Amino acid sequence: PTLSMQIQKVEEEVGYLLFDRLKKPIVATVKGARFIAQAKVLLHEHHKLMDLSKHQGGEVAGELRLGVIPTIAPYLLPLFIESVSKKFPKLQLTVDELKTESIIAMLEEDKIDAGILATPLNEPGVKERPIYYEPFYLYVAKDHALNSHKRIKESDLEGHDMWLLADGHCFRQQIVRYCSLKSGDGVFPNVRFEGGNIDTLRNIIRKSRGYTLVPALFVESLSEAEKRDHVRPFENPVPTREVSLIYRRDQWKSDLLDALESNIRKALPAGIGNRDFKKQEVLAVD
């Protein structure tokens, strides 16, 4: 009731209804939608002014809310979380593991400050800053015919042996496009399974059959024995993903973003970094 009264007071002041209360659920009117959109802009600018007034002098301090997609977070975060915490004790870093669509929506709603995900997205109002280029490898069952190959060709891959992540993961879309897979493909004709994370697919392949594509940082986390038994590189051009720091074009926490990017770059293993146009094929996200 208190919120309703406040909304009614605003409506009386502006001279028109913000919400159509006859519809269920209640929705914004046309004028109301424009009003709400502009109100979000004003709130964003207010937060910017308040934050700028608190932090001056070039010190890395303040709050940074970050979203990272699930196929990057488990392998990238352990590389830099501790060093960032120790190096910038006045930085309050909040990290959420989110899918790409959620990161974009939360950036627009000013619920997070930045995201780390696969690009290019070409989203209006979103700035992309590539951090590194990450090659893919084939993770394959030990007794599969492709395990004997020193290097894998794109033409070697077939849908009926490929395990995939569930819809909503951009990593899945990259694999489907690269391998030209059809929706009906599957390892077992009477089983449909799409994983929520790469480790689930890895364990199925180790105990069963088939293969999937995995990113280089995932491979870095494996033992040398597992790499030898299950991981095979691709022929050039190697399928690769562009991983970027993304944020709203009117983002004002550039000093915090610069510090974060610098520490991530320093933490990356050798061989993961800049793009080699002759040896890599950056896969589309959508």
mmCIF file of C-alpha atoms in Angstrom:
data_model
loop_
_atom_site.group_PDB
_atom_site.id
_atom_site.type_symbol
_atom_site.label_atom_id
_atom_site.label_comp_id
_atom_site.label_asym_id
_atom_site.label_seq_id
_atom_site.Cartn_x
_atom_site.Cartn_y
_atom_site.Cartn_z
ATOM 1 C CA PRO A 1 0.000 0.000 0.000
ATOM 2 C CA THR A 2 2.796 2.459 0.808
ATOM 3 C CA LEU A 3 4.458 1.870 -2.574
ATOM 4 C CA SER A 4 1.118 2.267 -4.372
ATOM 5 C CA MET A 5 0.542 5.612 -2.644
ATOM 6 C CA GLN A 6 4.004 6.829 -3.671
ATOM 7 C CA ILE A 7 3.374 5.828 -7.290
ATOM 8 C CA GLN A 8 0.008 7.606 -7.266
ATOM 9 C CA LYS A 9 1.667 10.779 -5.946
ATOM 10 C CA VAL A 10 4.166 10.656 -8.802
ATOM 11 C CA GLU A 11 1.342 10.135 -11.295
ATOM 12 C CA GLU A 12 -0.501 13.159 -9.870
ATOM 13 C CA GLU A 13 2.658 15.251 -10.167
ATOM 14 C CA VAL A 14 3.494 14.282 -13.777
ATOM 15 C CA GLY A 15 -0.151 14.382 -14.885
ATOM 16 C CA TYR A 16 -0.551 10.876 -16.364
ATOM 17 C CA LEU A 17 -0.720 7.226 -15.343
ATOM 18 C CA LEU A 18 2.531 5.275 -15.159
ATOM 19 C CA PHE A 19 0.836 1.885 -14.905
ATOM 20 C CA ASP A 20 -2.233 0.288 -16.454
ATOM 21 C CA ARG A 21 -3.893 -1.287 -13.416
ATOM 22 C CA LEU A 22 -6.709 -2.899 -15.439
ATOM 23 C CA LYS A 23 -4.312 -5.434 -16.953
ATOM 24 C CA LYS A 24 -3.157 -8.528 -15.113
ATOM 25 C CA PRO A 25 -0.300 -8.514 -14.442
ATOM 26 C CA ILE A 26 -0.049 -4.739 -14.191
ATOM 27 C CA VAL A 27 2.070 -3.203 -16.976
ATOM 28 C CA ALA A 28 3.510 0.230 -17.666
ATOM 29 C CA THR A 29 1.589 2.581 -19.933
ATOM 30 C CA VAL A 30 3.332 3.921 -23.036
ATOM 31 C CA LYS A 31 4.135 7.210 -21.305
ATOM 32 C CA GLY A 32 4.962 5.329 -18.123
ATOM 33 C CA ALA A 33 7.528 3.161 -19.910
ATOM 34 C CA ARG A 34 9.304 6.280 -21.204
ATOM 35 C CA PHE A 35 9.210 7.818 -17.726
ATOM 36 C CA ILE A 36 10.685 4.670 -16.135
ATOM 37 C CA ALA A 37 13.445 4.458 -18.749
ATOM 38 C CA GLN A 38 14.478 8.054 -18.060
ATOM 39 C CA ALA A 39 14.263 7.473 -14.303
ATOM 40 C CA LYS A 40 16.773 4.613 -14.671
ATOM 41 C CA VAL A 41 19.147 6.977 -16.499
ATOM 42 C CA LEU A 42 18.863 9.549 -13.697
ATOM 43 C CA LEU A 43 19.467 6.932 -11.004
ATOM 44 C CA HIS A 44 22.512 5.658 -12.895
ATOM 45 C CA GLU A 45 23.922 9.198 -13.101
ATOM 46 C CA HIS A 46 23.192 9.745 -9.398
ATOM 47 C CA HIS A 47 25.149 6.600 -8.493
ATOM 48 C CA LYS A 48 27.970 7.795 -10.728
ATOM 49 C CA LEU A 49 28.175 11.188 -8.999
ATOM 50 C CA MET A 50 28.071 9.666 -5.525
ATOM 51 C CA ASP A 51 30.779 7.146 -6.399
ATOM 52 C CA LEU A 52 33.021 9.779 -7.987
ATOM 53 C CA SER A 53 32.694 11.986 -4.920
ATOM 54 C CA LYS A 54 33.864 9.150 -2.647
ATOM 55 C CA HIS A 55 36.884 7.987 -4.603
ATOM 56 C CA GLN A 56 39.407 10.499 -5.870
ATOM 57 C CA GLY A 57 43.181 10.462 -6.194
ATOM 58 C CA GLY A 58 43.678 7.404 -8.394
ATOM 59 C CA GLU A 59 43.451 4.821 -5.615
ATOM 60 C CA VAL A 60 41.896 1.485 -6.609
ATOM 61 C CA ALA A 61 38.992 1.488 -4.173
ATOM 62 C CA GLY A 62 35.227 1.067 -4.205
ATOM 63 C CA GLU A 63 32.711 -1.536 -5.288
ATOM 64 C CA LEU A 64 32.916 -3.515 -8.527
ATOM 65 C CA ARG A 65 30.136 -5.962 -9.405
ATOM 66 C CA LEU A 66 31.214 -8.528 -11.980
ATOM 67 C CA GLY A 67 29.361 -11.252 -13.887
ATOM 68 C CA VAL A 68 31.305 -14.165 -15.428
ATOM 69 C CA ILE A 69 29.862 -16.919 -17.634
ATOM 70 C CA PRO A 70 30.008 -20.537 -16.300
ATOM 71 C CA THR A 71 32.393 -21.812 -18.995
ATOM 72 C CA ILE A 72 34.984 -19.206 -17.970
ATOM 73 C CA ALA A 73 34.497 -18.654 -14.223
ATOM 74 C CA PRO A 74 35.805 -22.011 -12.830
ATOM 75 C CA TYR A 75 39.074 -21.770 -14.772
ATOM 76 C CA LEU A 76 39.795 -18.022 -14.850
ATOM 77 C CA LEU A 77 38.739 -16.826 -11.374
ATOM 78 C CA PRO A 78 41.265 -18.997 -9.446
ATOM 79 C CA LEU A 79 44.061 -17.375 -11.456
ATOM 80 C CA PHE A 80 43.492 -13.811 -10.231
ATOM 81 C CA ILE A 81 41.058 -13.677 -7.278
ATOM 82 C CA GLU A 82 43.712 -13.928 -4.548
ATOM 83 C CA SER A 83 46.164 -11.508 -6.166
ATOM 84 C CA VAL A 84 43.440 -8.885 -6.709
ATOM 85 C CA SER A 85 42.298 -9.251 -3.091
ATOM 86 C CA LYS A 86 45.802 -8.751 -1.717
ATOM 87 C CA LYS A 87 46.867 -6.010 -4.114
ATOM 88 C CA PHE A 88 43.710 -3.891 -3.747
ATOM 89 C CA PRO A 89 42.444 -4.242 -0.154
ATOM 90 C CA LYS A 90 40.036 -1.300 -0.569
ATOM 91 C CA LEU A 91 38.352 -2.859 -3.610
ATOM 92 C CA GLN A 92 35.063 -4.620 -2.847
ATOM 93 C CA LEU A 93 34.752 -7.155 -5.681
ATOM 94 C CA THR A 94 31.493 -9.095 -6.020
ATOM 95 C CA VAL A 95 31.462 -11.882 -8.608
ATOM 96 C CA ASP A 96 28.393 -13.760 -9.854
ATOM 97 C CA GLU A 97 28.409 -16.713 -12.250
ATOM 98 C CA LEU A 98 25.812 -15.805 -14.894
ATOM 99 C CA LYS A 99 24.865 -16.737 -18.437
ATOM 100 C CA THR A 100 25.491 -14.240 -21.231
ATOM 101 C CA GLU A 101 21.863 -13.092 -21.533
ATOM 102 C CA SER A 102 21.700 -12.433 -17.781
ATOM 103 C CA ILE A 103 24.922 -10.407 -17.831
ATOM 104 C CA ILE A 104 23.619 -8.206 -20.657
ATOM 105 C CA ALA A 105 20.267 -7.686 -18.895
ATOM 106 C CA MET A 106 21.902 -6.889 -15.553
ATOM 107 C CA LEU A 107 24.296 -4.418 -17.192
ATOM 108 C CA GLU A 108 21.318 -2.625 -18.720
ATOM 109 C CA GLU A 109 19.541 -2.554 -15.360
ATOM 110 C CA ASP A 110 22.737 -1.341 -13.601
ATOM 111 C CA LYS A 111 22.766 -4.405 -11.328
ATOM 112 C CA ILE A 112 26.367 -5.234 -12.276
ATOM 113 C CA ASP A 113 29.223 -3.037 -13.496
ATOM 114 C CA ALA A 114 30.923 -5.385 -15.944
ATOM 115 C CA GLY A 115 31.020 -8.903 -17.319
ATOM 116 C CA ILE A 116 33.574 -11.385 -18.609
ATOM 117 C CA LEU A 117 32.298 -13.524 -21.452
ATOM 118 C CA ALA A 118 32.796 -14.650 -25.048
ATOM 119 C CA THR A 119 32.522 -11.957 -27.716
ATOM 120 C CA PRO A 120 31.835 -10.313 -30.103
ATOM 121 C CA LEU A 121 28.256 -9.582 -29.038
ATOM 122 C CA ASN A 122 27.617 -6.326 -30.925
ATOM 123 C CA GLU A 123 25.078 -5.242 -28.299
ATOM 124 C CA PRO A 124 23.923 -1.596 -28.475
ATOM 125 C CA GLY A 125 25.322 0.503 -25.633
ATOM 126 C CA VAL A 126 27.823 -2.182 -24.569
ATOM 127 C CA LYS A 127 31.579 -1.730 -24.922
ATOM 128 C CA GLU A 128 33.762 -4.811 -25.435
ATOM 129 C CA ARG A 129 37.406 -4.907 -24.364
ATOM 130 C CA PRO A 130 39.100 -8.174 -25.483
ATOM 131 C CA ILE A 131 41.342 -9.581 -22.728
ATOM 132 C CA TYR A 132 42.592 -12.803 -24.314
ATOM 133 C CA TYR A 133 42.044 -15.327 -27.089
ATOM 134 C CA GLU A 134 41.541 -18.892 -25.905
ATOM 135 C CA PRO A 135 42.003 -21.885 -28.238
ATOM 136 C CA PHE A 136 39.782 -24.957 -28.028
ATOM 137 C CA TYR A 137 40.912 -28.576 -27.743
ATOM 138 C CA LEU A 138 39.091 -31.853 -28.289
ATOM 139 C CA TYR A 139 38.386 -33.856 -25.145
ATOM 140 C CA VAL A 140 37.853 -37.406 -26.403
ATOM 141 C CA ALA A 141 37.196 -40.865 -24.932
ATOM 142 C CA LYS A 142 40.325 -43.012 -24.624
ATOM 143 C CA ASP A 143 39.113 -45.724 -27.003
ATOM 144 C CA HIS A 144 37.676 -43.358 -29.651
ATOM 145 C CA ALA A 145 39.222 -43.421 -33.141
ATOM 146 C CA LEU A 146 40.060 -39.688 -32.954
ATOM 147 C CA ASN A 147 42.236 -40.311 -29.908
ATOM 148 C CA SER A 148 44.914 -41.695 -32.209
ATOM 149 C CA HIS A 149 45.059 -38.435 -34.221
ATOM 150 C CA LYS A 150 47.910 -36.064 -33.448
ATOM 151 C CA ARG A 151 45.801 -33.109 -34.596
ATOM 152 C CA ILE A 152 42.067 -32.811 -35.218
ATOM 153 C CA LYS A 153 40.456 -31.379 -38.359
ATOM 154 C CA GLU A 154 37.044 -29.732 -38.383
ATOM 155 C CA SER A 155 35.928 -32.378 -40.915
ATOM 156 C CA ASP A 156 36.765 -35.141 -38.383
ATOM 157 C CA LEU A 157 33.930 -34.097 -36.075
ATOM 158 C CA GLU A 158 30.500 -35.711 -36.263
ATOM 159 C CA GLY A 159 27.372 -34.816 -34.352
ATOM 160 C CA HIS A 160 26.528 -38.332 -33.223
ATOM 161 C CA ASP A 161 29.696 -38.445 -31.068
ATOM 162 C CA MET A 162 29.489 -34.892 -29.669
ATOM 163 C CA TRP A 163 28.369 -34.021 -26.137
ATOM 164 C CA LEU A 164 27.047 -30.466 -25.700
ATOM 165 C CA LEU A 165 26.146 -28.007 -22.973
ATOM 166 C CA ALA A 166 22.488 -27.043 -22.585
ATOM 167 C CA ASP A 167 20.838 -24.200 -24.473
ATOM 168 C CA GLY A 168 21.649 -20.765 -23.098
ATOM 169 C CA HIS A 169 25.404 -21.310 -23.054
ATOM 170 C CA CYS A 170 27.191 -19.320 -25.758
ATOM 171 C CA PHE A 171 29.898 -21.999 -25.644
ATOM 172 C CA ARG A 172 27.339 -24.483 -26.974
ATOM 173 C CA GLN A 173 26.402 -22.175 -29.850
ATOM 174 C CA GLN A 174 30.040 -21.767 -30.811
ATOM 175 C CA ILE A 175 30.528 -25.545 -30.997
ATOM 176 C CA VAL A 176 27.287 -26.128 -32.910
ATOM 177 C CA ARG A 177 28.226 -23.530 -35.513
ATOM 178 C CA TYR A 178 31.842 -24.664 -35.818
ATOM 179 C CA CYS A 179 30.901 -28.320 -36.241
ATOM 180 C CA SER A 180 27.742 -27.622 -38.309
ATOM 181 C CA LEU A 181 25.746 -29.870 -35.962
ATOM 182 C CA LYS A 182 22.050 -30.598 -36.307
ATOM 183 C CA SER A 183 19.651 -30.492 -33.379
ATOM 184 C CA GLY A 184 18.821 -34.195 -33.714
ATOM 185 C CA ASP A 185 22.405 -35.364 -33.306
ATOM 186 C CA GLY A 186 23.313 -37.286 -30.141
ATOM 187 C CA VAL A 187 25.785 -39.847 -28.799
ATOM 188 C CA PHE A 188 23.083 -42.349 -27.871
ATOM 189 C CA PRO A 189 19.921 -42.510 -30.011
ATOM 190 C CA ASN A 190 17.605 -42.982 -27.014
ATOM 191 C CA VAL A 191 19.342 -40.590 -24.595
ATOM 192 C CA ARG A 192 19.179 -36.802 -24.665
ATOM 193 C CA PHE A 193 21.496 -35.076 -22.219
ATOM 194 C CA GLU A 194 22.862 -31.556 -22.324
ATOM 195 C CA GLY A 195 25.216 -30.648 -19.512
ATOM 196 C CA GLY A 196 25.215 -27.636 -17.263
ATOM 197 C CA ASN A 197 29.012 -27.491 -17.036
ATOM 198 C CA ILE A 198 32.068 -28.776 -18.876
ATOM 199 C CA ASP A 199 33.178 -31.050 -16.015
ATOM 200 C CA THR A 200 29.959 -33.078 -16.312
ATOM 201 C CA LEU A 201 30.640 -33.702 -20.002
ATOM 202 C CA ARG A 202 34.250 -34.566 -19.221
ATOM 203 C CA ASN A 203 33.246 -37.226 -16.684
ATOM 204 C CA ILE A 204 30.718 -38.789 -19.052
ATOM 205 C CA ILE A 205 33.313 -39.006 -21.815
ATOM 206 C CA ARG A 206 35.935 -40.530 -19.489
ATOM 207 C CA LYS A 207 33.523 -43.251 -18.334
ATOM 208 C CA SER A 208 31.666 -43.744 -21.611
ATOM 209 C CA ARG A 209 32.238 -42.542 -25.164
ATOM 210 C CA GLY A 210 32.236 -39.559 -27.497
ATOM 211 C CA TYR A 211 33.944 -36.185 -27.278
ATOM 212 C CA THR A 212 33.429 -32.447 -26.807
ATOM 213 C CA LEU A 213 35.343 -29.212 -27.284
ATOM 214 C CA VAL A 214 36.982 -27.671 -24.216
ATOM 215 C CA PRO A 215 38.758 -24.308 -23.678
ATOM 216 C CA ALA A 216 42.484 -24.048 -23.039
ATOM 217 C CA LEU A 217 42.141 -22.876 -19.415
ATOM 218 C CA PHE A 218 40.087 -26.008 -18.689
ATOM 219 C CA VAL A 219 42.919 -28.107 -20.160
ATOM 220 C CA GLU A 220 45.407 -26.270 -17.910
ATOM 221 C CA SER A 221 43.531 -27.636 -14.880
ATOM 222 C CA LEU A 222 44.014 -31.293 -15.919
ATOM 223 C CA SER A 223 46.812 -33.640 -14.913
ATOM 224 C CA GLU A 224 49.494 -34.484 -17.457
ATOM 225 C CA ALA A 225 48.183 -38.058 -17.588
ATOM 226 C CA GLU A 226 44.656 -36.905 -18.415
ATOM 227 C CA LYS A 227 45.917 -34.536 -21.082
ATOM 228 C CA ARG A 228 47.864 -37.401 -22.657
ATOM 229 C CA ASP A 229 44.915 -39.790 -22.567
ATOM 230 C CA HIS A 230 42.059 -37.485 -23.573
ATOM 231 C CA VAL A 231 43.133 -34.105 -25.005
ATOM 232 C CA ARG A 232 43.988 -33.513 -28.671
ATOM 233 C CA PRO A 233 44.858 -30.185 -30.361
ATOM 234 C CA PHE A 234 43.299 -28.887 -33.589
ATOM 235 C CA GLU A 235 44.978 -28.204 -36.889
ATOM 236 C CA ASN A 236 45.353 -24.558 -37.916
ATOM 237 C CA PRO A 237 43.289 -22.472 -37.954
ATOM 238 C CA VAL A 238 42.513 -23.535 -34.399
ATOM 239 C CA PRO A 239 38.944 -22.805 -33.208
ATOM 240 C CA THR A 240 39.307 -20.007 -30.647
ATOM 241 C CA ARG A 241 37.085 -17.833 -28.512
ATOM 242 C CA GLU A 242 37.539 -14.156 -27.810
ATOM 243 C CA VAL A 243 37.110 -13.428 -24.100
ATOM 244 C CA SER A 244 36.317 -9.818 -23.237
ATOM 245 C CA LEU A 245 35.554 -7.480 -20.390
ATOM 246 C CA ILE A 246 32.246 -5.822 -21.265
ATOM 247 C CA TYR A 247 30.530 -2.830 -19.659
ATOM 248 C CA ARG A 248 28.100 -0.026 -20.402
ATOM 249 C CA ARG A 249 29.475 2.744 -22.577
ATOM 250 C CA ASP A 250 28.711 5.226 -19.799
ATOM 251 C CA GLN A 251 30.554 3.174 -17.169
ATOM 252 C CA TRP A 252 32.632 5.442 -14.918
ATOM 253 C CA LYS A 253 34.690 2.889 -12.951
ATOM 254 C CA SER A 254 37.433 2.797 -15.568
ATOM 255 C CA ASP A 255 40.217 2.738 -12.962
ATOM 256 C CA LEU A 256 38.769 -0.400 -11.366
ATOM 257 C CA LEU A 257 38.263 -2.065 -14.738
ATOM 258 C CA ASP A 258 41.822 -1.208 -15.802
ATOM 259 C CA ALA A 259 43.230 -2.718 -12.606
ATOM 260 C CA LEU A 260 41.129 -5.872 -13.027
ATOM 261 C CA GLU A 261 42.100 -6.341 -16.670
ATOM 262 C CA SER A 262 45.795 -5.821 -15.942
ATOM 263 C CA ASN A 263 45.800 -8.459 -13.209
ATOM 264 C CA ILE A 264 43.912 -10.971 -15.351
ATOM 265 C CA ARG A 265 46.403 -10.561 -18.197
ATOM 266 C CA LYS A 266 49.341 -11.096 -15.834
ATOM 267 C CA ALA A 267 47.745 -14.260 -14.427
ATOM 268 C CA LEU A 268 47.156 -15.984 -17.774
ATOM 269 C CA PRO A 269 49.326 -19.011 -18.634
ATOM 270 C CA ALA A 270 51.825 -18.734 -21.472
ATOM 271 C CA GLY A 271 50.255 -19.357 -24.864
ATOM 272 C CA ILE A 272 46.916 -17.735 -24.021
ATOM 273 C CA GLY A 273 46.685 -14.093 -24.928
ATOM 274 C CA ASN A 274 46.831 -12.260 -28.221
ATOM 275 C CA ARG A 275 45.136 -13.360 -31.395
ATOM 276 C CA ASP A 276 47.149 -14.991 -34.179
ATOM 277 C CA PHE A 277 45.172 -14.290 -37.340
ATOM 278 C CA LYS A 278 47.023 -16.962 -39.328
ATOM 279 C CA LYS A 279 46.635 -19.755 -36.793
ATOM 280 C CA GLN A 280 43.299 -19.047 -35.089
ATOM 281 C CA GLU A 281 39.652 -18.931 -36.133
ATOM 282 C CA VAL A 282 37.605 -16.874 -33.703
ATOM 283 C CA LEU A 283 34.156 -18.440 -33.433
ATOM 284 C CA ALA A 284 30.961 -16.434 -33.559
ATOM 285 C CA VAL A 285 28.890 -16.253 -30.381
ATOM 286 C CA ASP A 286 25.407 -16.114 -31.975
#
